[in-house]
Structures are given as C-alpha cells and as structure tokens.
Amino acid sequence: MFVAESVTIAVDVMGGDLGPAVVLGGVSQALQADPDLHVVLVGAAEAVEPFAASHDRARAQATTEVIEMAEHPANAVRTKKDSSIVVGCRLVKEGAAQGFFSAGSTGACLAAATLVVGRVKGVKRPALGQVLPAYARPCLLIDVGANADCKPEYLVQFAQMGAVYMESIMGVENPRVGLLNIGAEDTKGDEFAQRAHGLLADSVPQFAGNCEGGNLMAGDFDVVVCDGFTGNVCLKTIEGTAKTLFKYVKDALMGSLASKLGALLVKGDLSALKAKLSPETYGGTPLLGVKGAVIVGHGSSNEVAIANGIAVAATTVRANVAGVIAETVARTAAAKAASGEGEAAASDAR
Amino acid sequence: MFVAESVTIAVDVMGGDLGPAVVLGGVSQALQADPDLHVVLVGAAEAVEPFAASHDRARAQATTEVIEMAEHPANAVRTKKDSSIVVGCRLVKEGAAQGFFSAGSTGACLAAATLVVGRVKGVKRPALGQVLPAYARPCLLIDVGANADCKPEYLVQFAQMGAVYMESIMGVENPRVGLLNIGAEDTKGDEFAQRAHGLLADSVPQFAGNCEGGNLMAGDFDVVVCDGFTGNVCLKTIEGTAKTLFKYVKDALMGSLASKLGALLVKGDLSALKAKLSPETYGGTPLLGVKGAVIVGHGSSNEVAIANGIAVAATTVRANVAGVIAETVARTAAAKAASGEGEAAASDAR
C-alpha cells in the first residue's frame, strides 16, 4: 500500500492571471485533499500572512517583488532577488521545501529553477513537458519551449525524463516513446531528426519510432520528444486549433433552427468536453531535469488547476522523480562509457 | 471583366487513393465547369483512351508506369521515366500543357516538378503551400514539407511566393505575412527564426511579424512562413487535432440521452462543418517556385476535390503565378544588388 509521506511545497501566491485569492483558494483545496501536505506561501505579506495564520499546515514567506509575465525571464531572475519565483526556488534549494509550484511566467520559473535550484547531476538541459489530452490516453510532449535551440543528443535525455514522469506520475507502464518527425519511416526527417533517431534507437529502450504531427493527439505514444521550438509551436497549434474548432462548432450549432434546438440539448456535454481538454486537467507543466520538483501552471489557472498543480508537485516529490532521473542518466552515461571502452579495446586489438 | 483564356492542364489519372474512375469523374466535372479548359489525361491506356475519345477537350497520353506512394520519390522519378507523374511534368516542360495536377505521391510530384519542369529563375527552393481553414479567412502555410532543412534566407522567397499565391488565387489584397515562431516579440525564437525575422523585415513589405502556433488557425495572417520540417509537423498536427476533437465531440454527443437527441438535430450542421474543414475544400496544395503550375491533391481526394484541384491549376496558369513570382524575385535581387552597391559606395566614401 502506498503511504503518503509528509511533503512541503512552496507555492507562488503572486503567479497566475486571476490573482492571489484564486491561488489561495487552490492551496486550500490542495491542503484539504492531502492531509500530509504542507505549504510555504510565497508572496506579498498581506496575501500570505492571514492565510498562514489560519491554516495549521501553511507557513508564510513574505516577499516584496513580483516578476511580471512580460519581463525578460533571466534578467528578471537576476535582478529581482526578492520576487516570489526566486524565493520559492531558493526554498527548494535550501531544503525548506521539496517542490515549487507557480502559475506565473514560465520563462522566469525556468530560469530560476535552473539558476537557483540547479540541474540534476548529469542532465544537460532541463525541459518542459506538457501532458496532452490525446485520444484514449494522455501523451507527454517534451520539450515544449525550455530549449529553442537543441542538439540531437538532448532528446535522449528528454525521452528518459519524460518516460520517468509518465511512469511515476501518470502510472503508465513501459511508456512508448516517439520522436516527432515528418514521416513514419526511420530514415525520414531533417538532419536533426535523423541524428536524434539514431541516438534514441541506441540509448532508449522504450523508443518506438517516429511520431508524425497527425499521431500526436491520436494516443499512439505516451511520450513524444522534440526540440523546444517545434514542441512549443506544436503545443500552441493544438491549443489554437481546438479553440478555433470549438468556435466553428458553436457557429455550426447556430446554423439552423433544428441545430439551435439541438445545441440546447448537447450544451452540457460539450462544456464537459471543453473542460476535459483544457490545460488545467493535468495540473501544470513539469520542468524535468532540475532538482526537487518544479511545476508551472497555466497563467489562466483557476482554483482547481492550482490545487491539481500543487498535488502534482507533491506526487513528483514523493515519487522521487528527480532521483530516478538522476539514476537513469547516470546509468546511460556508465553504459556509454563502458561501450566506449569496449570499442576502444576492440579497436586496440585490431 | 475577366475573360477566361484557353488553358491546358495535364492530369495524373493514376494518382489518388480512390483510383482512376474517381479522377476521371473529377476531370469531367472540371471540364463542365470551365468551357475554356482542356486536359491531357496521363495514365494507363485503358483508363485514359476511352474517356478522351468521348470528350472534345480531352486528349490521352498513355503511360506504362506508376509511382507508388511508398516509393523513394527522387529515385522513382529518375527510374520510372514513363510514369504518369514524370510524363505529366514533361508535358508542362515541353509546352503541351501549362499546368499539372496529381493526387499521387507529394514527394514524387515535388521531385519531378523540380527535376523535369524546373525552377522559376532566381528561386532557390520551390516550396509547398497549404491553405488552412483558419477562422474567418484562409491562411497559406508555406513550406509544409518540400524542404526539411532550410536556410533562413529561403523563407524570404517562401513569403514572396505565398503572397503572390494568396493575391492571385485567393483574391487577398495586401496579404499579411507572418513568421511561425515561439513568441510574439521580434527578438523571440531560436537562432533560425531570429535570423529569418531580420531578413523578412528587410525584404518583404507585407511582413507583419511573428505568428505563434496558437494564431495559425485564428485567421490573424494570410501567409505564414516556416521551414518545411516545422510546417509539416504543424499541418499534420492541425489535421490530427481536428480529427481527435471530432471524435471527442462524437463521444460527448453520445454521453447522455439529452445529447443523443440533440445530436440528431445538429448532425447535418456538424457534417457540413467537417466538409468545410476537410483538405479538399481548397483544391490541393500548390508547389510554388516551379515553372508552370503544379498542384498536388490529397491522396484521399474525391471527385469534387479533383475538380477543385484542376480548377486551381487552371487559375494558377491564367493568373501567371509563376511569372509574377519570377518578377518579384528578380526585383528583390535587383534591390539587394543596388543596396549592396550603395553600401559599397558608402563604405568607399568613408
């Protein structure tokens, strides 16, 4: 039986488009759902202190600065040392919390997580994963924007980190890993994809071949890896296509008297579908490859989404995702070194 | 008033998943709709000869080979000299037809168009455009797969060719051109996108900034340029997302008794929407930057889609799209040379 262990998550109360009251509402739900969860609320004193005073398992960490969504992430992290994002990450670094959740600037969270919390040993580039509501089963797309410029070898670690996350957090056994590419055959793709394909086939046992754009939402893979530029374009294209299609469906349902009547009857189920496909369902985007657990929520997160994001951060800590990633990366490095030595020995013997 | 001039389009009767009878059905519709259209039917004698014998404006060109969808495009074009795709392109090269339409292998059409018909003078890389059913107005995404590996400077010509197409064929005045990128600000993106942004801003007057994935289907731009890898992933992601969403909508409409009743009432309008969003609506994918007019149809094209594709090929010839592209490219090259001379002169004077 799984016994939930006590875990402390730092929460950025200043993050999110809907303001501190909504974040605190989410914190409240998360605390209620998980009796072994503790939180450190990071943000303006007047927002965090009254809440902490009235909740046993909440502690306040007052800060004086806020990183705005439009700021240059790395610059903001360097200059705003007393911002909720930087302080939240520092709490993880110092061990006062094991994880951090923010619905603020993704770029700033990424910069702070890398600069303040620090990378897992052996990880070249932390990456952002996004769980997509693919048909029948969820699919983690990684990287969706942490690394615009990638080398093919980064994708091996993206695959490993993504597989660990889907196993530990989403409960997927032996996740099927795909490479986002422009054809199903092994030889397809640009130079980058062709090199990545070779490396994935060599080092990632769960690698199951290329995933075309059309298969991303079909539920054919559990993890799909790509560079952060393509991943970000793809993720936003999916969100934008869904938004446009729902607009078209709405227009179509106003197209005739019959469909207007029908629309009244199907409204409830379509709203439920919209909610199911919305970004909050999976409780935020994990930043994989940094120590501890850093989860970034959508800016538009409501209370439920905030609560889900905090819960995912707690599960990520309890499942020791960062530790399993460290072991996986170290094992691959060791295997590579051994095969390198083997090859060197073989070539000496010739 | 626009007077339709006589035009001859070569049609690949062997292309398309539904077989020659469907292609010939489409040809028949196209001939009926356009009294100044002539066709050369390229394919197996038993398919093309009876049809040509019974139609005044159809001529048969019997061929003995077919390039299959799964074949390596360039190899197939080199070895199967008597295939319908190679012969169709040769007819354009030799002037027996002014345009070519095929619903066969996109890769083979691309290879044959480049190798047999030839590029427009000054065009570095021909590119495939795809008209997307974006909200409120269509949007041409270019390149969607002709060039997996691109240099940033190719995107300038993709923008120019795309703008000519949207003006000439879709009737869009002053098309707004966007660069597919991972942020709205000018400085965003990977190295490639940043360099492309600078070049587009310098050379393309219609350039209106970055287009994020989320804006692609929103109708914010008339032309969106990108490398062929990202474009292909994006196009297929849009198609796949739409497919998955329609499946979800169908499931949702079976979710309750009320919605089942409603579904009966909205069925007609949703089917009409599906048709509106289907690939055949815009009659195939133009290959821009080759001489004449080469239009590639979706493999699943039905008669209407085939007829639309042939009509687009005819319009592309009549609007002299290849000629306008040649002029635009030459003008840019001249301006660049002049400014280069200007800069050289200025630097001499220092």
XYZ file of C-alpha atoms in Angstrom:
700
model
C 0.000 0.000 0.000
C 1.176 3.491 -0.816
C 1.542 5.577 2.333
C 1.623 9.289 1.594
C 4.632 10.829 3.263
C 4.740 14.352 4.564
C 5.882 16.812 1.907
C 6.323 20.583 1.764
C 5.603 22.549 -1.426
C 6.423 26.229 -1.883
C 3.606 27.990 -3.733
C 3.970 31.244 -5.680
C 0.930 33.172 -4.490
C 1.657 36.059 -6.890
C 1.576 33.848 -10.015
C -1.442 33.427 -12.257
C -3.692 35.830 -14.113
C -6.541 35.573 -11.608
C -4.677 36.928 -8.587
C -3.652 35.750 -5.082
C -7.203 34.990 -3.877
C -7.617 32.285 -6.541
C -4.173 30.825 -5.793
C -5.017 30.702 -2.082
C -8.350 29.068 -2.909
C -6.397 26.388 -4.775
C -3.982 25.966 -1.864
C -6.921 25.497 0.445
C -8.344 22.717 -1.763
C -4.938 21.042 -2.026
C -4.444 21.067 1.762
C -7.895 19.601 2.260
C -7.308 16.812 -0.234
C -3.928 15.764 1.148
C -3.544 15.618 4.960
C 0.226 15.102 4.670
C 0.800 18.184 2.536
C 2.451 21.295 3.949
C 2.852 24.545 2.038
C 5.049 27.606 2.217
C 3.126 30.514 0.735
C 5.459 32.898 -1.062
C 4.187 36.387 -1.883
C 3.088 39.753 -0.564
C 2.752 39.797 3.232
C -0.871 40.945 3.152
C -1.772 37.972 0.931
C 0.176 35.172 2.587
C 0.197 36.028 6.308
C -3.539 35.946 7.111
C -3.927 32.618 5.265
C -0.932 31.061 7.039
C -2.236 32.265 10.413
C -5.478 30.382 9.885
C -4.049 27.102 8.465
C -2.006 24.642 10.524
C -0.030 23.298 7.596
C 0.703 26.628 5.888
C 3.670 28.880 6.575
C 4.117 32.395 5.156
C 7.234 33.646 3.378
C 6.678 37.317 2.628
C 8.337 38.757 -0.485
C 8.418 42.287 -1.863
C 8.841 41.778 -5.615
C 6.870 40.206 -8.460
C 8.171 39.084 -11.861
C 5.649 40.172 -14.476
C 4.717 37.934 -17.437
C 6.255 40.350 -19.967
C 9.674 40.674 -18.304
C 12.828 39.135 -19.745
C 12.993 35.918 -17.695
C 16.727 35.568 -16.999
C 17.211 39.293 -16.351
C 14.227 39.386 -14.011
C 15.521 36.376 -12.070
C 18.955 38.002 -11.726
C 17.682 41.389 -10.569
C 14.534 40.586 -8.565
C 16.093 38.535 -5.770
C 13.075 39.032 -3.526
C 10.463 38.002 -6.078
C 8.082 35.161 -5.280
C 9.553 32.958 -8.042
C 13.191 33.399 -6.997
C 12.391 32.987 -3.284
C 10.201 29.941 -3.966
C 13.077 28.299 -5.825
C 15.523 29.285 -3.071
C 13.333 27.499 -0.501
C 13.719 24.313 -2.562
C 17.451 24.847 -2.929
C 17.813 25.290 0.839
C 15.594 22.326 1.695
C 12.813 24.321 3.367
C 10.505 22.936 0.676
C 10.883 19.910 -1.603
C 8.932 21.315 -4.527
C 7.710 24.584 -6.048
C 4.521 25.425 -7.891
C 3.869 28.659 -9.798
C 1.272 29.796 -12.326
C 3.480 32.775 -13.159
C 5.918 33.393 -16.034
C 7.082 30.059 -17.458
C 10.319 31.620 -18.639
C 11.099 33.058 -15.208
C 10.306 29.737 -13.472
C 12.586 28.002 -15.931
C 15.396 30.499 -15.383
C 15.017 30.456 -11.584
C 14.777 26.670 -11.459
C 17.972 26.325 -13.472
C 19.921 29.169 -11.855
C 18.678 28.828 -8.263
C 17.533 25.220 -7.707
C 20.030 23.752 -10.145
C 20.089 20.852 -12.581
C 20.027 17.178 -11.682
C 23.597 15.880 -11.962
C 24.276 14.656 -15.489
C 21.269 16.369 -17.093
C 22.414 18.583 -19.964
C 19.241 20.627 -20.401
C 16.130 20.637 -18.223
C 12.996 20.518 -20.372
C 9.329 21.411 -20.100
C 6.872 18.593 -20.598
C 3.212 19.082 -21.380
C 0.651 16.347 -20.943
C -1.657 16.485 -23.984
C -5.251 15.229 -23.839
C -4.602 12.717 -26.629
C -7.397 10.301 -27.502
C -7.823 7.380 -25.102
C -4.636 8.139 -23.146
C -2.543 11.180 -22.276
C 0.721 11.900 -24.083
C 3.662 13.911 -22.723
C 5.195 16.247 -25.309
C 8.723 17.289 -24.277
C 10.354 19.871 -24.771
C 7.607 22.460 -25.246
C 9.795 25.520 -25.010
C 12.622 25.407 -22.475
C 15.249 24.937 -25.199
C 14.557 26.649 -28.513
C 17.915 25.549 -29.892
C 18.677 21.889 -29.231
C 21.350 19.383 -30.113
C 20.075 15.928 -31.108
C 21.672 14.340 -28.015
C 19.469 16.425 -25.702
C 16.467 14.468 -26.992
C 17.814 11.255 -25.450
C 17.550 12.806 -22.007
C 14.171 14.366 -22.824
C 12.983 10.849 -23.648
C 14.383 9.409 -20.434
C 12.959 12.188 -18.255
C 9.594 12.002 -19.999
C 9.408 8.239 -19.543
C 10.216 8.546 -15.820
C 7.470 11.179 -15.435
C 4.814 9.177 -17.254
C 5.662 6.077 -15.242
C 5.886 7.759 -11.849
C 3.165 10.378 -12.089
C 0.707 9.133 -14.699
C 1.113 5.450 -13.891
C 1.955 4.371 -17.440
C 3.866 1.101 -17.529
C 6.609 0.853 -20.169
C 5.755 4.152 -21.847
C 6.102 4.154 -25.645
C 8.451 6.955 -26.683
C 8.183 8.610 -30.107
C 10.305 11.158 -31.965
C 8.290 13.986 -33.520
C 9.121 13.755 -37.209
C 7.777 14.295 -40.720
C 7.416 10.671 -41.761
C 6.917 7.278 -40.165
C 9.955 5.583 -41.711
C 13.249 5.523 -39.774
C 15.128 7.447 -42.467
C 12.707 10.382 -42.628
C 13.231 13.905 -41.363
C 15.654 16.770 -41.443
C 19.283 16.247 -40.413
C 18.460 16.947 -36.787
C 15.667 14.367 -36.621
C 17.723 11.742 -38.431
C 20.574 12.108 -35.942
C 18.169 12.142 -32.995
C 16.519 8.956 -34.329
C 19.825 7.105 -34.315
C 20.693 8.224 -30.788
C 17.243 7.340 -29.417
C 17.328 3.916 -31.039
C 20.741 3.285 -29.438
C 20.081 4.529 -25.907
C 16.367 4.487 -25.078
C 14.818 1.002 -24.750
C 11.276 2.479 -24.777
C 11.875 4.186 -28.148
C 9.188 3.071 -30.602
C 9.946 5.171 -33.687
C 8.759 8.371 -35.327
C 5.549 10.142 -34.414
C 4.078 12.380 -37.103
C 2.133 15.509 -36.189
C -1.065 13.683 -37.054
C -0.411 10.974 -34.437
C 0.304 13.335 -31.561
C -3.331 13.612 -30.464
C -4.253 10.092 -31.543
C -2.840 8.433 -28.433
C -0.257 6.297 -30.256
C 2.606 7.296 -27.939
C 2.984 8.055 -24.220
C 5.969 10.373 -24.634
C 6.916 12.362 -27.745
C 10.257 14.163 -27.854
C 11.310 17.140 -29.956
C 13.309 20.353 -29.781
C 11.712 23.172 -27.798
C 10.966 25.297 -30.866
C 8.948 22.617 -32.655
C 7.343 21.493 -29.378
C 6.191 24.982 -28.489
C 4.804 25.640 -31.974
C 3.040 22.272 -31.863
C 1.560 22.719 -28.395
C 0.205 26.159 -29.239
C -1.050 24.890 -32.587
C -3.027 22.176 -30.795
C -4.487 24.697 -28.340
C -5.271 27.165 -31.143
C -6.812 24.512 -33.383
C -9.032 23.306 -30.540
C -10.127 26.882 -29.817
C -10.908 27.579 -33.484
C -12.759 24.281 -33.883
C -14.953 24.968 -30.862
C -15.754 28.378 -32.378
C -16.663 26.666 -35.664
C -18.784 24.089 -33.818
C -20.575 26.894 -31.963
C -21.241 28.687 -35.267
C -22.458 25.437 -36.856
C -24.854 24.871 -33.969
C -26.397 28.291 -34.657
C -26.738 27.425 -38.354
C -30.344 26.200 -38.456
C -33.403 26.112 -36.224
C -33.007 22.363 -35.752
C -29.390 22.724 -34.706
C -30.248 25.597 -32.347
C -32.680 23.292 -30.564
C -30.117 20.504 -30.655
C -27.472 22.853 -29.266
C -29.511 23.345 -26.106
C -29.526 19.594 -25.576
C -25.808 18.999 -26.243
C -24.529 22.126 -24.455
C -23.806 20.368 -21.154
C -21.812 17.544 -22.713
C -19.822 19.906 -24.946
C -18.940 22.083 -21.941
C -17.789 18.982 -20.094
C -15.650 18.105 -23.119
C -14.126 21.591 -23.211
C -13.222 21.263 -19.533
C -11.703 17.831 -20.149
C -9.488 19.242 -22.903
C -8.492 22.385 -21.018
C -4.910 22.884 -19.830
C -5.797 22.644 -16.113
C -6.830 19.000 -16.322
C -3.328 17.675 -15.835
C -2.295 20.235 -13.240
C 0.545 22.118 -14.830
C 3.689 21.548 -16.783
C 6.587 19.745 -15.140
C 10.052 21.165 -15.565
C 12.086 17.981 -15.713
C 15.801 17.751 -15.046
C 16.020 20.204 -12.138
C 16.400 19.137 -8.515
C 13.283 18.803 -6.400
C 10.004 19.263 -8.243
C 9.144 22.404 -10.176
C 5.678 22.562 -11.708
C 4.486 25.520 -13.786
C 0.756 26.152 -14.071
C -1.090 27.833 -16.931
C -1.491 31.592 -16.387
C -5.250 31.202 -16.577
C -5.327 28.529 -13.830
C -8.460 28.526 -11.675
C -8.633 27.113 -8.123
C -8.976 23.527 -9.328
C -6.000 23.889 -11.646
C -3.878 25.386 -8.849
C -4.875 22.547 -6.498
C -4.032 19.976 -9.190
C -0.673 21.635 -9.854
C 0.266 21.569 -6.163
C -0.838 17.917 -5.956
C 1.330 17.043 -8.967
C 4.287 18.785 -7.325
C 3.722 16.723 -4.154
C 3.438 13.475 -6.133
C 6.582 14.362 -8.082
C 8.453 14.758 -4.784
C 7.039 11.548 -3.280
C 7.819 9.537 -6.386
C 11.357 10.944 -6.292
C 11.176 11.829 -9.992
C 14.389 13.886 -9.803
C 16.196 10.988 -8.123
C 15.004 8.430 -10.686
C 16.031 10.788 -13.490
C 19.496 11.127 -11.909
C 19.848 7.314 -11.726
C 18.657 6.826 -15.309
C 21.011 9.452 -16.671
C 23.933 8.051 -14.688
C 23.186 4.503 -15.900
C 23.171 5.642 -19.528
C 26.404 7.562 -19.058
C 28.016 4.494 -17.470
C 26.787 2.215 -20.278
C 28.107 4.652 -22.849
C 31.476 4.869 -21.126
C 31.679 1.067 -20.892
C 30.763 0.605 -24.557
C 33.253 3.372 -25.439
C 35.949 1.468 -23.512
C 34.828 -1.750 -25.150
C 35.065 -0.177 -28.567
C 38.426 1.347 -27.727
C 39.696 -2.042 -26.536
C 38.332 -3.733 -29.645
C 39.993 -1.182 -31.862
C 43.294 -1.610 -29.949
C 43.115 -5.337 -30.560
C 42.820 -4.905 -34.313
C -14.315 41.773 -66.884
C -12.170 38.686 -66.552
C -12.230 36.639 -69.736
C -11.147 33.074 -69.161
C -8.472 32.139 -71.620
C -7.976 28.677 -73.006
C -5.666 26.596 -70.854
C -4.414 23.010 -70.921
C -3.804 21.030 -67.729
C -2.143 17.617 -67.643
C -3.898 15.363 -65.120
C -2.346 12.327 -63.438
C -5.127 9.763 -63.792
C -3.164 7.167 -61.763
C -2.824 9.420 -58.674
C -5.120 9.288 -55.668
C -6.206 6.522 -53.324
C -9.637 6.099 -54.921
C -8.455 5.063 -58.368
C -8.716 6.305 -61.989
C -12.532 6.300 -62.141
C -12.740 8.930 -59.392
C -10.023 11.045 -61.035
C -11.876 10.870 -64.354
C -15.102 11.817 -62.575
C -13.322 14.899 -61.257
C -11.948 15.705 -64.720
C -15.457 15.502 -66.111
C -16.723 17.985 -63.513
C -13.812 20.334 -64.161
C -14.419 20.294 -67.948
C -18.100 21.008 -67.423
C -17.425 23.919 -65.089
C -14.857 25.603 -67.339
C -15.593 25.717 -71.110
C -12.082 27.000 -71.887
C -10.325 24.178 -70.064
C -8.521 21.432 -71.995
C -6.941 18.389 -70.356
C -4.287 15.843 -71.218
C -5.066 12.657 -69.344
C -1.887 10.855 -68.327
C -2.142 7.224 -67.307
C -2.824 3.633 -68.342
C -4.198 3.417 -71.901
C -7.332 1.546 -70.829
C -8.180 4.324 -68.378
C -7.406 7.420 -70.428
C -8.226 6.472 -74.029
C -11.966 5.743 -73.742
C -12.528 8.970 -71.777
C -10.534 11.064 -74.274
C -12.427 9.510 -77.183
C -15.707 10.709 -75.722
C -14.663 14.236 -74.677
C -13.826 17.032 -77.137
C -11.436 18.838 -74.854
C -9.607 15.782 -73.504
C -6.556 14.178 -75.048
C -4.984 10.868 -73.923
C -1.321 10.332 -73.116
C -0.854 6.666 -72.360
C 1.864 5.705 -69.858
C 3.062 2.331 -68.648
C 4.393 3.047 -65.157
C 3.021 4.256 -61.831
C 4.954 5.720 -58.898
C 3.550 4.240 -55.706
C 3.025 6.316 -52.548
C 5.674 4.360 -50.613
C 8.489 4.679 -53.189
C 11.528 6.888 -52.620
C 10.466 9.995 -54.553
C 13.692 11.099 -56.270
C 14.745 7.526 -57.127
C 11.312 6.751 -58.550
C 11.347 9.883 -60.692
C 14.806 9.014 -62.024
C 13.987 5.399 -62.866
C 10.306 5.461 -63.876
C 10.560 7.703 -66.940
C 7.212 6.526 -68.273
C 5.269 7.076 -65.071
C 2.222 9.336 -65.083
C 3.914 11.865 -62.795
C 7.117 12.159 -64.828
C 5.255 12.277 -68.165
C 2.760 14.835 -66.817
C 5.625 17.081 -65.782
C 7.360 16.557 -69.139
C 4.217 17.756 -70.927
C 4.490 21.007 -68.972
C 8.206 21.270 -69.663
C 7.591 20.800 -73.418
C 4.653 23.215 -73.506
C 1.996 20.629 -74.404
C 0.287 21.604 -71.135
C 0.660 24.691 -68.973
C -0.079 23.028 -65.667
C -0.109 19.629 -63.947
C -2.406 18.193 -61.300
C -1.828 14.969 -59.385
C -3.311 13.417 -56.261
C -0.392 10.972 -56.169
C 2.825 10.955 -54.111
C 3.625 14.507 -52.980
C 7.318 13.689 -52.781
C 7.386 12.321 -56.338
C 5.478 15.354 -57.694
C 7.942 17.607 -55.929
C 10.933 15.723 -57.305
C 9.508 15.570 -60.845
C 8.470 19.217 -60.794
C 11.950 20.281 -59.737
C 13.905 17.843 -61.913
C 11.684 17.816 -65.011
C 9.706 21.087 -65.131
C 12.417 23.128 -63.445
C 12.558 26.027 -61.043
C 11.494 29.579 -61.788
C 14.653 31.601 -62.473
C 16.014 33.054 -59.243
C 14.017 30.804 -56.923
C 16.345 28.959 -54.539
C 13.909 26.332 -53.286
C 10.382 25.603 -54.502
C 8.020 25.150 -51.577
C 4.684 23.509 -50.829
C 1.934 25.768 -49.592
C -1.175 24.580 -47.816
C -4.261 26.711 -47.447
C -5.565 26.206 -43.900
C -9.231 26.701 -42.995
C -8.335 29.377 -40.416
C -11.191 31.197 -38.722
C -12.867 33.889 -40.835
C -10.255 33.750 -43.627
C -7.936 31.164 -45.125
C -4.229 31.181 -44.323
C -1.439 29.771 -46.508
C 1.192 27.878 -44.511
C 4.439 27.534 -46.512
C 6.621 25.378 -46.578
C 4.730 22.282 -45.439
C 7.350 19.732 -46.367
C 9.276 20.346 -49.577
C 12.396 21.423 -47.680
C 13.007 19.691 -44.347
C 16.317 21.511 -43.948
C 16.101 25.227 -44.689
C 18.348 28.258 -44.514
C 16.716 31.402 -43.088
C 17.022 33.199 -46.453
C 14.739 30.640 -48.124
C 11.891 31.971 -46.004
C 12.056 35.343 -47.770
C 11.161 33.664 -51.048
C 8.537 31.466 -49.360
C 6.939 34.700 -48.129
C 7.050 36.286 -51.574
C 5.681 33.212 -53.336
C 2.979 32.761 -50.723
C 1.903 36.399 -51.004
C 1.676 36.136 -54.812
C -0.462 32.998 -54.499
C -2.866 34.448 -51.946
C -3.265 37.614 -54.018
C -3.653 35.893 -57.394
C -5.603 32.776 -56.479
C -7.427 33.578 -53.255
C -8.048 37.258 -54.041
C -6.470 38.575 -50.833
C -5.316 42.188 -51.189
C -2.068 43.071 -49.408
C -1.719 39.724 -47.663
C -0.331 39.902 -44.110
C 2.728 37.670 -43.846
C 3.779 36.130 -40.536
C 6.800 34.098 -39.409
C 5.928 30.974 -37.436
C 7.692 31.471 -34.114
C 7.523 30.772 -30.379
C 6.743 34.293 -29.186
C 5.139 37.445 -30.475
C 8.072 39.783 -29.797
C 10.609 40.463 -32.567
C 13.508 39.050 -30.551
C 11.882 35.673 -29.806
C 12.717 32.308 -31.279
C 15.600 30.006 -31.951
C 18.624 31.219 -33.931
C 16.987 30.260 -37.221
C 13.788 32.203 -36.524
C 15.670 35.237 -35.284
C 17.735 35.394 -38.475
C 14.672 34.786 -40.641
C 12.844 37.586 -38.808
C 15.557 40.096 -39.695
C 15.619 39.067 -43.362
C 11.817 39.169 -43.692
C 11.662 42.604 -42.057
C 14.285 43.860 -44.519
C 12.933 42.399 -47.767
C 9.216 41.651 -47.528
C 6.952 44.718 -47.304
C 3.946 42.573 -46.344
C 5.796 41.119 -43.325
C 3.730 41.739 -40.206
C 5.724 39.945 -37.500
C 5.728 36.635 -35.681
C 2.826 34.204 -35.705
C 2.656 31.801 -32.761
C 1.235 28.316 -33.177
C -1.912 29.465 -31.407
C -2.586 32.160 -34.021
C -2.246 29.924 -37.047
C -5.901 28.889 -37.122
C -7.178 32.166 -35.706
C -7.066 33.990 -39.046
C -4.555 36.665 -37.958
C -2.328 36.198 -41.018
C -2.852 35.403 -44.719
C 0.543 33.764 -45.221
C 2.695 32.109 -42.555
C 6.238 31.036 -43.435
C 8.422 28.394 -41.798
C 10.901 25.653 -42.604
C 9.418 22.516 -44.150
C 10.009 20.376 -41.060
C 8.076 22.627 -38.695
C 5.435 23.302 -41.357
C 4.816 19.636 -41.991
C 4.615 18.807 -38.278
C 2.238 21.748 -37.795
C -0.021 20.887 -40.726
C -0.351 17.284 -39.632
C -0.860 18.361 -36.021
C -3.768 20.562 -37.123
C -5.305 17.719 -39.144
C -4.750 15.255 -36.302
C -6.118 17.586 -33.645
C -9.243 18.240 -35.715
C -9.742 14.503 -36.208
C -9.318 13.767 -32.497
C -11.613 16.631 -31.496
C -14.375 15.443 -33.806
C -14.035 12.002 -32.211
C -14.318 13.583 -28.755
C -17.328 15.637 -29.869
C -18.971 12.487 -31.222
C -18.334 10.693 -27.910
C -19.675 13.681 -25.962
C -22.848 13.679 -28.053
C -23.422 10.062 -27.052
C -22.880 10.967 -23.377
C -26.472 11.463 -22.251
C -29.995 10.887 -23.510
C -30.499 14.633 -23.953
C -27.333 14.957 -26.008
C -28.241 11.893 -28.102
C -31.472 13.618 -29.064
C -29.598 16.874 -29.636
C -27.040 15.040 -31.764
C -29.760 14.052 -34.231
C -30.653 17.715 -34.628
C -27.091 19.047 -35.016
C -25.794 16.190 -37.177
C -26.346 17.955 -40.507
C -24.598 21.152 -39.484
C -21.646 19.294 -37.969
C -21.236 17.244 -41.162
C -21.263 20.477 -43.171
C -18.572 21.837 -40.839
C -16.445 18.719 -41.268
C -16.679 19.128 -45.048
C -15.749 22.796 -44.775
C -12.635 21.912 -42.794
C -11.594 18.982 -44.972
C -8.457 19.172 -47.119
C -10.355 19.109 -50.426
C -12.019 22.462 -49.851
C -9.130 24.438 -51.267
C -8.355 22.083 -54.128
C -4.889 20.840 -53.439
C -1.509 22.098 -52.427
C 0.375 24.414 -54.758
C 4.039 23.757 -55.380
C 5.340 27.300 -55.710
C 8.584 28.271 -57.399
C 8.485 25.821 -60.304
C 7.613 26.827 -63.858
C 4.024 26.416 -64.998
C 1.564 25.351 -62.338
C 1.935 22.170 -60.333
C -0.855 21.368 -57.873
C -0.778 18.291 -55.646
C -4.062 16.925 -54.339
C -4.649 14.996 -51.126
C -4.384 11.241 -51.634
C -7.946 10.829 -50.384
C -9.336 13.329 -52.933
C -12.869 12.611 -54.113
C -14.319 13.845 -57.449
C -15.054 17.320 -56.096
C -11.537 17.646 -54.697
C -10.038 16.530 -58.022
C -12.190 19.023 -59.936
C -11.185 21.805 -57.497
C -7.520 20.905 -57.859
C -7.671 21.042 -61.654
C -9.520 24.372 -61.450
C -6.838 25.763 -59.147
C -4.162 24.617 -61.610
C -6.009 26.435 -64.427
C -6.374 29.614 -62.350
C -2.707 29.446 -61.386
C -1.786 29.338 -65.085
C -4.182 32.149 -66.055
C -3.022 34.384 -63.212
C 0.562 33.731 -64.336
C 1.611 32.947 -60.774
C 4.991 31.589 -61.904
C 5.620 34.760 -63.941
C 4.698 37.090 -61.087
C 6.930 35.076 -58.742
C 9.806 35.427 -61.231
C 9.309 39.224 -61.401
C 9.074 39.550 -57.602
C 12.201 37.504 -57.030
C 14.115 39.431 -59.713
C 13.009 42.775 -58.254
C 14.241 41.767 -54.780
C 17.547 40.545 -56.191
C 17.982 43.852 -58.083
C 17.133 45.901 -54.986
C 19.585 43.875 -52.941
C 22.308 44.308 -55.538
C 21.623 48.067 -55.707
C 21.702 48.433 -51.936
C 24.851 46.311 -51.847
C 26.419 48.671 -54.411
C 25.084 51.627 -52.413
C 26.620 50.261 -49.237
C 29.866 49.523 -51.026
C 29.938 53.066 -52.419
C 29.143 54.489 -48.992
C 31.882 52.463 -47.403
C 34.345 53.564 -50.150
C 33.498 57.190 -49.355
C 34.344 56.817 -45.654
